[in-house]
Amino acid sequence: MKQIIKNTFILMVFVLVLLTGCENNFSAPSGFPEGEAPSGGAPGGSMGGNGVIIEDDGSTTNYVNTATASPTCVVTEDLYENFTADGTVYVSFDGSTVTANLNGGSSVTVTAEEASLGKISDKKITVQLSSNTVEDEANEVDAASNGIIIQYKGTGKIKYVLSGNYTGTVFIKNKNADAAVVLNNVTISSDSGAGPVLRFSSEKRTFIVVPAGTTNTLTDTRVLNQSATMYDDKKGSVYSKGSLIFTGEESDQMGGSLSIVNTGYKHAVYSKDYVRIANLTLNVTVDGTNGRDCIRTLNAVIIDGGTINLTGKGTILDDESVGIKVEGEDADDDDMTVEYTAGAGFVIINGGNLTINTVAKGITAHWKSDETVIGNASYTATANASLLYTTYLAGTSATTPNPFVEINGGIINITTTGEPYEGSSDSDPSCSPEGIESKGTMTINAGTLTLKCTDDALNSGGNLVINNGAIYAYSSKNDAIDSNGSIIINDGVIVALGMNTPECAFDCDNSSFSIRGGLVLGLGTENYSAPGSCTQTTAVLASSSYGSAGNTMAIFDGSGNPVFVYTLPSSAGSVMVLSSPSLSSGTTYTVKTGVSVSGGTRFHNLYTTLPTVSGGSSSTTFSASASTNIYTDSISGMGGMGGMGGMRGPGQGF
């Protein structure tokens, strides 16, 4: 929930104190000095004190979500099995000695003198060791780091097979060619902070192929603002001008493992186009506190499969580590140009097993329409030659980036740990450790999501639509599920916990919150967004109806059969929003608290297969209106205003 709500909440308390004639007794919320209200402009200032910590969020017991959805953004050219090389360069590293050959021919011992390995079609492939050089774009001289440069000026498809141990940057220079880099049990570290560990100049596809049974490690030794070396300024440990496709060798076979370690300079993986990940184990770690994001791209991130582990430990003020960030545009203040691909700027997850542990956001499609320089007369728009524009986005009418998030499957676990803080303007420092954020729409069609965050677990700048899947969304200091547009739940199993006053489980401003299907449970405060336009029976209960922390509550129909069962965690909130296909409008139900249960299947304490229920005491009865399909307890406070959480003051843009 945003700063304006906190200030509104504090103001209401303050006015209440004045009206009751109690002077000088106002206490600041937890986390702020005595007598001080939260200051939106104070970097590092808490947005919710210590928050509401759930010590026991319940487990997933024998529950398997079987929802499926068709993958999107499928591009056949992105499948490595469709890549046929016109030539293969083999590079063997043995400490400081490097040998190379083309197509298994005569080996060349690589030195500082440029040597030819042969030709593909009519273009030579050359190789040489390099040292730090100054970039001179006017004379077409690239900045080079200590390491090796393999150069090809042709357009044929080329494969590189790397093996062994090496210290230095591997710069693969093939601007106009698709390439595949096969990592065959390599360990490569950049030399004394001199540059990135892998660098690609291709503006087309670069496959990073990890064969089954191989283990590979790439380490970037640079740190921010170091002065001992000239280090190459490329802003990724693995850096590419074109798309990067991390994959095993076959789409139906799991590949080996690749670990990328960033010790403290900008991002671990950076692409000026898009990143796609499939069928390998990819471990990406921003290990140093001066590092930034695990994966950052200009146009998109697409995950089709594999096991992906992202860890971001960077704590730079206003630029804390993010797991996945898509920028949507690249504005260069130096030459006043802006580069973007219309319709890009998105994240799509079609499958895989993704684990993210970061200080700031887990995943963000970050482009902001209100902050863009697109259309600014001071800037020159530059056409982005993204391969997505000629494939997935071909024929679309979009003229600017579209920062949506779409999830079609997979197992996603995200934990964020940073302290949320917000500046008073967009130029001030801010940090919002949200789980998954889209500046545009967010659509969840399938998958199992477990999100444990200090800020919003899900945050959508547009409409948020849940069509299926299993979602556990917990925020210790903010809203569980927050949308600046409407929230529509069509199906799935959803457990949403946002109980830190004045936050809530579901927050959609003054837009509609519609439940049309699914098994839904939300725990929050009285500052909640009230459901409306529900086609499935929905109830809003006060804590006096559903009981205290740690107890199990159950709803029974008129025949005494349980139709809804939930075990409350270590904090219970003050308002529960629930919905189930087993509830019917016009029927009277009895709520019992403190019941005992046996058996059943549960997803984070919400029973998806009902247990045997006994005991307990009746707390209330209710019947949902047949005209609205909604029942609401008499709840004092700010019911229905939770949607204001999507509103932001001058510092909006989280």
XYZ file of C-alpha atoms in Angstrom:
654
model
C 0.000 0.000 0.000
C 1.272 3.412 -0.827
C 2.454 6.304 1.263
C -0.683 8.357 0.690
C -2.727 5.676 2.463
C -0.403 5.599 5.420
C -0.577 9.343 5.755
C -4.369 9.200 5.401
C -4.547 6.526 8.078
C -2.346 8.520 10.448
C -4.371 11.660 9.772
C -7.585 9.839 10.635
C -6.104 8.639 13.905
C -4.851 12.135 14.676
C -8.252 13.694 13.964
C -9.901 11.077 16.167
C -7.539 11.980 18.993
C -8.395 15.657 18.639
C -12.111 14.988 18.570
C -11.928 13.002 21.790
C -10.047 15.805 23.527
C -6.894 13.788 24.148
C -3.937 16.078 23.563
C -0.261 15.152 23.227
C -0.981 11.446 23.411
C -0.374 10.596 19.748
C 2.104 7.726 19.257
C 3.865 7.210 15.961
C 3.354 3.881 14.197
C 5.936 1.196 14.832
C 9.168 1.819 12.957
C 9.217 5.630 13.265
C 10.694 7.852 15.974
C 8.328 8.872 18.724
C 6.205 11.827 17.672
C 7.055 11.534 13.966
C 4.743 10.419 11.202
C 6.204 8.491 8.252
C 8.084 10.745 5.846
C 7.601 9.829 2.207
C 10.863 11.486 1.273
C 13.127 9.696 3.696
C 15.150 6.974 1.952
C 15.247 3.857 4.018
C 12.214 4.939 6.005
C 9.973 2.028 6.904
C 6.608 1.790 5.225
C 5.225 -0.386 7.966
C 7.518 -0.815 10.946
C 8.274 -4.453 11.612
C 5.236 -5.532 9.655
C 3.138 -8.603 10.334
C 5.385 -11.637 10.328
C 3.728 -14.968 9.607
C 5.759 -17.526 11.498
C 3.731 -20.459 10.181
C 2.174 -19.918 6.790
C 1.036 -23.507 6.513
C 2.322 -26.083 4.101
C 1.250 -27.558 0.821
C 0.092 -31.011 1.878
C -0.362 -33.464 -0.988
C -1.756 -30.681 -3.154
C -0.839 -30.646 -6.824
C -2.218 -27.979 -9.095
C -3.091 -29.612 -12.410
C -4.055 -26.503 -14.362
C -2.358 -26.239 -17.738
C -2.097 -23.446 -20.272
C -0.601 -23.278 -23.715
C 2.808 -21.595 -23.907
C 3.035 -18.290 -25.732
C 5.850 -16.416 -27.482
C 6.934 -19.702 -29.049
C 9.567 -18.978 -31.714
C 10.868 -21.987 -33.634
C 14.165 -20.265 -34.421
C 14.801 -20.070 -30.668
C 15.032 -23.865 -30.432
C 18.654 -24.966 -30.458
C 17.751 -28.191 -32.224
C 16.847 -26.034 -35.246
C 20.296 -24.406 -35.242
C 22.687 -25.813 -37.863
C 26.180 -24.355 -37.796
C 28.133 -23.563 -40.950
C 31.323 -24.023 -38.960
C 32.506 -24.885 -35.449
C 35.338 -23.273 -33.509
C 36.827 -25.384 -30.718
C 38.567 -23.473 -27.946
C 40.498 -25.279 -25.237
C 41.591 -23.439 -22.117
C 44.399 -24.762 -19.963
C 45.221 -22.059 -17.456
C 47.103 -19.382 -19.376
C 47.443 -21.446 -22.569
C 44.667 -21.225 -25.142
C 44.422 -23.345 -28.279
C 41.785 -23.099 -30.983
C 40.831 -24.704 -34.278
C 38.078 -24.574 -36.870
C 36.088 -27.728 -37.638
C 38.656 -29.969 -35.956
C 41.516 -28.807 -38.167
C 45.006 -27.750 -37.148
C 45.178 -26.158 -33.703
C 46.513 -22.675 -33.179
C 48.138 -21.598 -29.942
C 46.530 -18.232 -29.292
C 48.820 -15.262 -28.671
C 48.558 -11.486 -28.763
C 49.069 -11.606 -32.525
C 45.889 -12.079 -34.535
C 45.806 -15.546 -36.133
C 43.399 -16.964 -38.713
C 41.662 -20.245 -37.984
C 40.217 -20.500 -41.495
C 37.089 -19.402 -43.305
C 33.354 -19.898 -43.195
C 32.087 -19.112 -46.680
C 34.261 -16.155 -47.685
C 34.949 -14.731 -44.233
C 37.893 -15.496 -41.974
C 37.668 -16.431 -38.324
C 40.474 -14.877 -36.331
C 41.559 -15.252 -32.740
C 43.930 -13.372 -30.459
C 44.659 -12.621 -26.850
C 43.772 -9.075 -25.847
C 44.556 -6.527 -23.180
C 42.709 -3.462 -21.915
C 42.152 -0.957 -24.712
C 40.198 2.272 -24.797
C 36.993 2.259 -26.802
C 37.125 4.466 -29.889
C 33.794 4.241 -31.672
C 34.811 6.760 -34.359
C 37.547 4.394 -35.522
C 35.496 1.270 -34.851
C 37.757 0.110 -32.052
C 35.951 -1.879 -29.368
C 36.869 -1.683 -25.742
C 38.597 -4.968 -25.006
C 39.298 -6.611 -21.697
C 42.134 -8.881 -20.733
C 41.231 -12.145 -22.392
C 40.558 -13.624 -25.816
C 38.767 -12.225 -28.878
C 37.285 -14.563 -31.468
C 36.139 -12.553 -34.479
C 33.974 -13.473 -37.459
C 32.679 -10.846 -39.903
C 30.391 -13.073 -41.919
C 26.711 -13.942 -41.682
C 26.873 -17.736 -41.541
C 25.786 -19.555 -38.401
C 28.737 -20.358 -36.199
C 29.263 -22.588 -33.187
C 31.908 -22.231 -30.492
C 32.758 -25.103 -28.133
C 34.591 -23.955 -25.000
C 36.292 -26.304 -22.528
C 38.753 -26.053 -19.649
C 39.729 -23.369 -17.133
C 40.592 -19.781 -17.986
C 41.096 -16.365 -16.419
C 40.056 -13.559 -18.744
C 37.137 -12.233 -20.787
C 35.908 -14.342 -23.677
C 34.761 -11.833 -26.314
C 32.899 -13.461 -29.208
C 32.733 -10.846 -31.922
C 30.302 -11.739 -34.699
C 27.931 -8.817 -35.176
C 25.806 -10.202 -38.003
C 25.766 -13.916 -37.277
C 23.652 -16.254 -35.206
C 25.926 -18.163 -32.847
C 25.890 -21.028 -30.401
C 28.372 -21.198 -27.520
C 28.602 -24.695 -26.082
C 29.989 -24.775 -22.546
C 31.748 -28.094 -22.069
C 32.752 -28.153 -18.393
C 34.313 -24.698 -18.327
C 35.376 -22.519 -15.411
C 36.053 -18.948 -16.530
C 36.744 -15.861 -14.415
C 37.362 -12.366 -15.738
C 40.882 -11.106 -15.100
C 41.298 -8.943 -11.988
C 38.136 -6.975 -12.623
C 39.211 -6.125 -16.185
C 35.902 -6.906 -17.858
C 32.871 -9.172 -18.140
C 33.350 -12.924 -18.266
C 31.445 -13.520 -21.516
C 30.755 -10.800 -24.065
C 28.862 -11.065 -27.351
C 28.634 -8.434 -30.082
C 26.018 -10.250 -32.164
C 22.796 -8.349 -32.661
C 21.111 -11.638 -33.514
C 20.715 -14.848 -31.492
C 23.374 -16.255 -29.233
C 22.609 -19.680 -27.805
C 24.440 -20.522 -24.592
C 24.266 -24.300 -24.677
C 24.870 -26.447 -21.605
C 25.060 -30.149 -22.537
C 23.658 -32.770 -20.168
C 26.182 -33.924 -17.580
C 28.345 -30.791 -17.719
C 29.026 -28.348 -14.900
C 30.088 -24.812 -15.778
C 30.942 -21.680 -13.785
C 31.378 -18.107 -15.020
C 32.628 -15.486 -12.543
C 32.789 -11.726 -13.103
C 35.425 -10.259 -10.794
C 34.509 -6.589 -11.364
C 33.153 -4.432 -8.566
C 31.462 -1.059 -8.793
C 33.728 2.017 -8.941
C 36.942 0.033 -8.775
C 40.006 2.028 -9.782
C 42.762 -0.560 -10.060
C 41.989 -1.417 -13.708
C 40.410 0.139 -16.773
C 37.658 -2.485 -16.675
C 35.333 -2.816 -19.626
C 32.119 -0.908 -18.957
C 29.781 -3.546 -20.394
C 27.061 -3.849 -17.768
C 26.592 -7.591 -17.546
C 28.804 -10.428 -16.369
C 27.362 -12.149 -19.434
C 26.684 -9.282 -21.855
C 25.045 -9.349 -25.285
C 23.796 -6.812 -27.811
C 21.410 -9.423 -29.180
C 19.188 -12.082 -27.674
C 20.576 -14.675 -25.266
C 19.064 -18.154 -25.219
C 20.179 -20.372 -22.329
C 19.396 -23.981 -23.147
C 20.336 -27.635 -23.097
C 20.990 -29.428 -26.360
C 17.509 -30.926 -26.817
C 14.113 -29.471 -25.985
C 12.994 -32.804 -24.505
C 16.152 -33.401 -22.470
C 17.412 -31.579 -19.407
C 20.829 -30.064 -19.917
C 23.644 -29.592 -17.434
C 24.287 -26.761 -15.005
C 25.604 -23.242 -15.442
C 26.458 -20.931 -12.554
C 27.004 -17.212 -13.186
C 28.498 -15.228 -10.318
C 28.604 -11.429 -10.217
C 30.889 -10.139 -7.469
C 29.603 -6.573 -7.471
C 29.412 -4.810 -10.844
C 25.981 -4.026 -12.296
C 24.100 -7.090 -13.601
C 24.875 -10.776 -13.881
C 23.108 -11.258 -17.239
C 22.351 -8.349 -19.560
C 20.852 -8.375 -23.056
C 19.934 -5.391 -25.205
C 17.292 -7.645 -26.737
C 15.657 -10.562 -24.903
C 16.604 -13.555 -22.774
C 15.020 -16.987 -23.162
C 15.659 -19.895 -20.782
C 14.840 -23.583 -21.315
C 15.832 -27.079 -20.131
C 18.997 -26.471 -18.108
C 19.931 -25.675 -14.522
C 20.836 -21.991 -14.352
C 22.150 -20.485 -11.123
C 22.651 -16.723 -11.194
C 24.062 -14.938 -8.153
C 24.725 -11.253 -7.558
C 27.036 -11.945 -4.670
C 28.381 -8.503 -3.840
C 26.319 -5.769 -2.201
C 27.417 -3.380 -5.002
C 25.873 -5.584 -7.668
C 22.426 -5.020 -9.132
C 20.121 -7.397 -11.006
C 20.403 -11.093 -11.751
C 18.865 -10.772 -15.231
C 18.164 -7.460 -16.939
C 17.034 -7.027 -20.531
C 15.689 -4.338 -22.806
C 12.864 -6.212 -24.523
C 11.713 -9.394 -22.761
C 12.408 -12.442 -20.636
C 10.776 -15.726 -21.656
C 11.135 -18.849 -19.508
C 10.047 -22.095 -21.152
C 11.511 -24.598 -18.708
C 14.508 -25.654 -16.676
C 15.545 -25.059 -13.101
C 16.452 -21.432 -12.459
C 17.818 -20.088 -9.177
C 18.344 -16.327 -8.890
C 19.939 -14.703 -5.846
C 20.474 -10.947 -5.600
C 22.296 -9.496 -2.589
C 22.931 -5.970 -3.880
C 21.961 -3.179 -1.491
C 22.824 -0.013 -3.449
C 20.418 2.745 -2.407
C 17.674 3.122 -5.027
C 19.062 0.219 -7.084
C 18.807 -2.850 -4.871
C 19.073 -6.263 -6.521
C 16.150 -7.467 -8.635
C 15.733 -11.015 -9.906
C 14.380 -10.301 -13.413
C 13.919 -6.796 -14.800
C 12.768 -5.837 -18.299
C 13.298 -2.166 -19.105
C 11.199 -1.731 -22.260
C 13.338 1.093 -23.616
C 16.917 2.278 -23.488
C 17.302 6.058 -23.259
C 20.816 7.421 -23.653
C 21.259 10.878 -22.142
C 24.712 11.244 -23.710
C 23.594 11.241 -27.354
C 19.893 11.873 -26.702
C 18.610 8.718 -28.365
C 15.952 6.248 -27.279
C 15.843 2.657 -28.468
C 12.803 0.425 -28.092
C 10.729 -2.225 -29.805
C 7.021 -1.515 -29.983
C 5.068 -4.088 -28.023
C 8.081 -5.436 -26.123
C 9.031 -4.945 -22.479
C 7.314 -8.052 -21.113
C 7.882 -11.234 -19.078
C 6.376 -14.592 -20.049
C 6.798 -17.747 -17.972
C 5.595 -20.892 -19.746
C 7.090 -23.433 -17.359
C 10.115 -24.430 -15.341
C 11.076 -24.352 -11.699
C 12.026 -20.794 -10.717
C 13.378 -19.750 -7.306
C 14.213 -16.104 -6.630
C 15.689 -14.618 -3.450
C 16.364 -10.885 -3.748
C 16.605 -7.670 -1.768
C 14.242 -5.797 -4.113
C 11.686 -7.062 -6.644
C 11.578 -10.651 -7.748
C 10.249 -10.024 -11.274
C 9.330 -6.731 -12.911
C 8.189 -5.636 -16.362
C 9.355 -2.157 -15.537
C 8.637 0.224 -18.419
C 6.656 3.270 -17.248
C 4.512 5.083 -19.770
C 4.457 8.244 -17.654
C 8.257 8.448 -17.542
C 9.154 7.542 -21.125
C 11.135 9.840 -23.407
C 9.522 8.250 -26.457
C 8.043 11.119 -28.440
C 10.224 13.694 -26.716
C 11.482 16.077 -29.420
C 14.874 16.199 -27.695
C 15.418 12.497 -28.384
C 15.908 10.627 -31.625
C 13.983 7.349 -31.803
C 16.144 4.448 -32.919
C 14.617 1.346 -34.436
C 15.334 -1.694 -32.327
C 16.159 -4.688 -34.492
C 14.747 -7.166 -31.983
C 14.034 -10.600 -33.379
C 10.766 -10.497 -31.444
C 9.530 -7.717 -33.707
C 9.703 -9.979 -36.744
C 8.375 -13.081 -34.979
C 6.160 -12.921 -31.904
C 5.236 -9.240 -32.322
C 4.813 -9.305 -36.104
C 1.585 -7.672 -37.182
C 0.775 -6.122 -33.818
C -0.464 -2.576 -33.671
C 1.429 -1.576 -30.523
C 3.545 1.547 -30.927
C 5.206 1.654 -27.507
C 6.446 -1.016 -25.081
C 3.837 -3.189 -23.411
C 5.082 -4.138 -19.916
C 2.834 -7.135 -19.247
C 3.489 -10.307 -17.257
C 1.965 -13.612 -18.321
C 2.357 -16.887 -16.431
C 1.289 -20.079 -18.182
C 2.829 -22.656 -15.876
C 5.801 -23.608 -13.763
C 6.685 -23.653 -10.086
C 7.649 -20.170 -8.915
C 9.026 -19.393 -5.466
C 9.959 -15.776 -4.704
C 11.251 -14.286 -1.457
C 12.124 -10.595 -1.110
C 13.843 -9.206 1.964
C 14.391 -5.470 1.490
C 12.885 -2.740 3.622
C 10.298 -0.855 1.515
C 10.873 2.883 1.327
C 9.516 5.581 -0.942
C 10.720 9.005 -1.997
C 8.497 12.043 -2.298
C 9.148 12.272 -6.057
C 10.224 9.976 -8.880
C 13.757 11.338 -8.654
C 14.057 10.362 -4.997
C 15.364 6.972 -3.886
C 12.789 4.223 -3.417
C 12.662 0.478 -2.971
C 9.629 -1.757 -3.374
C 10.513 -5.414 -2.821
C 7.464 -6.778 -4.638
C 7.233 -10.382 -5.742
C 5.958 -10.027 -9.310
C 5.233 -6.619 -10.839
C 3.862 -5.586 -14.201
C 3.478 -1.944 -15.146
C 0.818 -3.143 -17.586
C -1.559 -6.068 -17.256
C -0.816 -9.300 -15.403
C -2.362 -12.621 -16.378
C -1.898 -15.898 -14.516
C -3.236 -18.893 -16.431
C -1.514 -21.763 -14.604
C 1.396 -22.580 -12.334
C 2.121 -22.831 -8.620
C 3.314 -19.551 -7.103
C 4.635 -19.095 -3.572
C 5.448 -15.443 -2.914
C 6.791 -14.220 0.430
C 7.566 -10.534 0.243
C 8.039 -7.388 2.284
C 6.112 -5.352 -0.308
C 3.186 -6.379 -2.540
C 3.402 -10.032 -3.497
C 1.605 -9.340 -6.798
C 1.382 -5.830 -8.231
C -0.217 -4.913 -11.537
C -0.285 -1.454 -13.091
C -3.241 -2.535 -15.210
C -5.843 -5.240 -14.800
C -4.886 -8.409 -12.942
C -6.579 -11.582 -14.194
C -6.197 -14.979 -12.537
C -7.604 -17.704 -14.765
C -6.142 -20.672 -12.878
C -3.151 -21.942 -10.943
C -2.272 -22.007 -7.257
C -1.095 -18.754 -5.676
C 0.184 -18.084 -2.179
C 0.747 -14.331 -1.867
C 2.062 -13.057 1.470
C 3.345 -9.586 2.236
C 4.656 -8.735 5.680
C 4.373 -4.954 5.182
C 2.094 -4.277 2.247
C -0.768 -5.675 0.181
C -0.800 -9.286 -0.830
C -2.398 -8.668 -4.236
C -2.482 -5.087 -5.557
C -3.823 -3.862 -8.889
C -4.142 -0.346 -10.257
C -6.883 -1.730 -12.482
C -9.447 -4.398 -11.735
C -8.879 -7.790 -10.103
C -10.677 -10.692 -11.775
C -10.450 -14.234 -10.391
C -11.934 -16.831 -12.735
C -10.486 -19.994 -11.191
C -7.572 -21.387 -9.225
C -6.600 -21.674 -5.575
C -5.576 -18.366 -3.984
C -4.330 -17.639 -0.465
C -3.550 -13.935 0.052
C -2.196 -12.514 3.331
C -1.660 -8.780 3.823
C -2.359 -7.819 7.409
C -0.076 -4.894 8.188
C -2.360 -1.900 8.867
C -3.483 -0.214 6.696
C -2.787 -2.894 4.065
C -5.012 -5.715 2.870
C -5.239 -8.983 0.982
C -6.832 -7.608 -2.215
C -6.373 -3.981 -3.252
C -7.662 -2.537 -6.531
C -8.316 1.140 -5.895
C -11.863 1.985 -6.891
C -11.801 -0.532 -9.726
C -13.841 -3.727 -9.612
C -12.844 -6.804 -7.624
C -14.718 -9.706 -9.159
C -14.635 -13.352 -8.091
C -16.132 -15.638 -10.729
C -14.664 -18.968 -9.683
C -11.903 -20.694 -7.767
C -11.150 -21.362 -4.123
C -10.193 -18.003 -2.615
C -8.999 -16.909 0.829
C -7.727 -13.471 1.803
C -6.748 -12.162 5.242
C -6.238 -8.450 5.708
C -7.376 -5.340 7.522
C -10.554 -3.283 7.467
C -8.992 -1.124 4.765
C -9.906 -3.670 2.102
C -11.215 -3.573 -1.460
C -14.738 -4.920 -1.290
C -15.619 -7.606 -3.834
C -18.372 -6.749 -6.288
C -19.886 -8.135 -9.500
C -19.201 -11.638 -8.244
C -20.758 -14.546 -10.116
C -19.507 -16.981 -7.458
C -20.778 -16.756 -3.882
C -18.379 -14.714 -1.767
C -18.317 -13.786 1.907
C -16.503 -11.066 3.847
C -16.163 -11.942 7.528
C -14.914 -9.991 10.534
C -12.419 -11.632 12.871
C -15.171 -12.105 15.446
C -16.735 -14.541 12.978
C -13.707 -16.566 11.909
C -11.681 -16.655 15.131
C -8.132 -16.073 16.303
C -4.665 -16.969 15.065
C -3.815 -20.643 14.998
C -7.386 -21.922 15.158
C -9.184 -23.777 12.386
C -12.469 -22.359 11.151
C -15.050 -24.210 9.110
C -18.250 -23.270 7.279
C -21.142 -25.748 7.358
C -24.229 -25.959 5.174
C -27.744 -26.493 6.494
C -27.199 -30.279 6.612
C -24.116 -29.948 8.811
C -21.636 -30.720 6.040
C -18.385 -28.718 5.897
C -18.029 -26.720 2.679
C -15.006 -24.517 3.505
C -12.140 -25.139 5.964
C -9.089 -23.003 6.749
C -6.474 -23.015 9.508
C -5.446 -19.487 10.388
C -1.703 -18.728 10.553
C 0.138 -17.042 13.434
C -1.558 -13.717 12.620
C -5.235 -13.581 11.751
C -5.901 -10.043 10.536
C -9.298 -8.423 11.011
C -11.094 -9.204 7.727
C -11.405 -12.424 5.740
C -12.543 -12.540 2.118
C -13.493 -16.033 0.987
C -15.157 -17.705 -1.950
C -15.759 -21.272 -3.062
C -17.694 -23.172 -5.712
C -19.216 -25.097 -2.788
C -21.067 -22.004 -1.552
C -24.478 -20.975 -2.901
C -26.286 -17.685 -2.599
C -29.584 -17.720 -0.707
C -28.388 -20.587 1.513
C -27.740 -20.116 5.223
C -24.330 -21.231 6.463
C -22.909 -21.609 9.956
C -19.330 -20.614 10.792
C -17.594 -22.575 13.541
C -14.238 -21.714 15.078
C -11.795 -23.914 16.952
C -12.768 -27.068 15.078
C -10.634 -30.207 14.894
C -9.762 -31.702 11.524
C -8.455 -35.003 10.192
C -7.291 -35.815 6.681
C -7.883 -33.639 3.675
C -5.498 -31.853 1.344
C -4.417 -28.281 1.847
C -2.588 -25.491 0.116
C -1.008 -23.196 2.712
C -3.678 -24.045 5.291
C -6.601 -23.747 2.865
C -8.205 -27.152 2.393
C -8.610 -28.032 -1.265
C -9.970 -31.480 -0.364
C -12.112 -31.162 2.734
C -11.098 -32.997 5.921
C -13.282 -34.660 8.508
C -14.353 -31.892 10.900
C -15.478 -32.154 14.511
C -16.027 -29.934 17.547
C -15.754 -26.178 17.544
C -18.223 -23.521 18.529
C -20.646 -21.547 16.363
C -19.700 -17.910 15.866
C -22.157 -16.672 13.274
C -24.490 -17.573 10.448
C -24.678 -15.875 7.068
C -26.447 -15.997 3.749
C -25.196 -14.297 0.597
C -27.628 -12.128 -1.310
C -29.006 -13.837 -4.394
C -28.822 -10.541 -6.272
C -25.137 -9.814 -5.548
C -23.762 -13.254 -4.539
C -21.989 -11.435 -1.688
C -22.369 -11.483 2.088
C -20.544 -8.885 4.212
C -20.314 -8.862 7.995
C -20.859 -5.606 9.836
C -17.274 -4.364 9.754
C -16.277 -1.063 11.318
C -13.478 0.896 9.740
C -12.491 1.597 6.173
C -14.095 -1.274 4.278
C -14.110 -0.734 0.544
C -11.297 1.837 0.603
C -8.485 -0.667 0.302
C -8.345 0.069 -3.377
C -6.619 3.341 -2.572
C -3.499 1.245 -2.179
C -2.940 1.492 -5.893
C -2.742 5.267 -5.645
C 0.655 6.835 -5.206
C 1.922 10.229 -4.331
C 4.685 11.937 -6.274
C 6.964 8.984 -5.626
C 4.836 6.540 -7.589
C 6.498 4.136 -9.918
C 7.180 1.140 -7.715
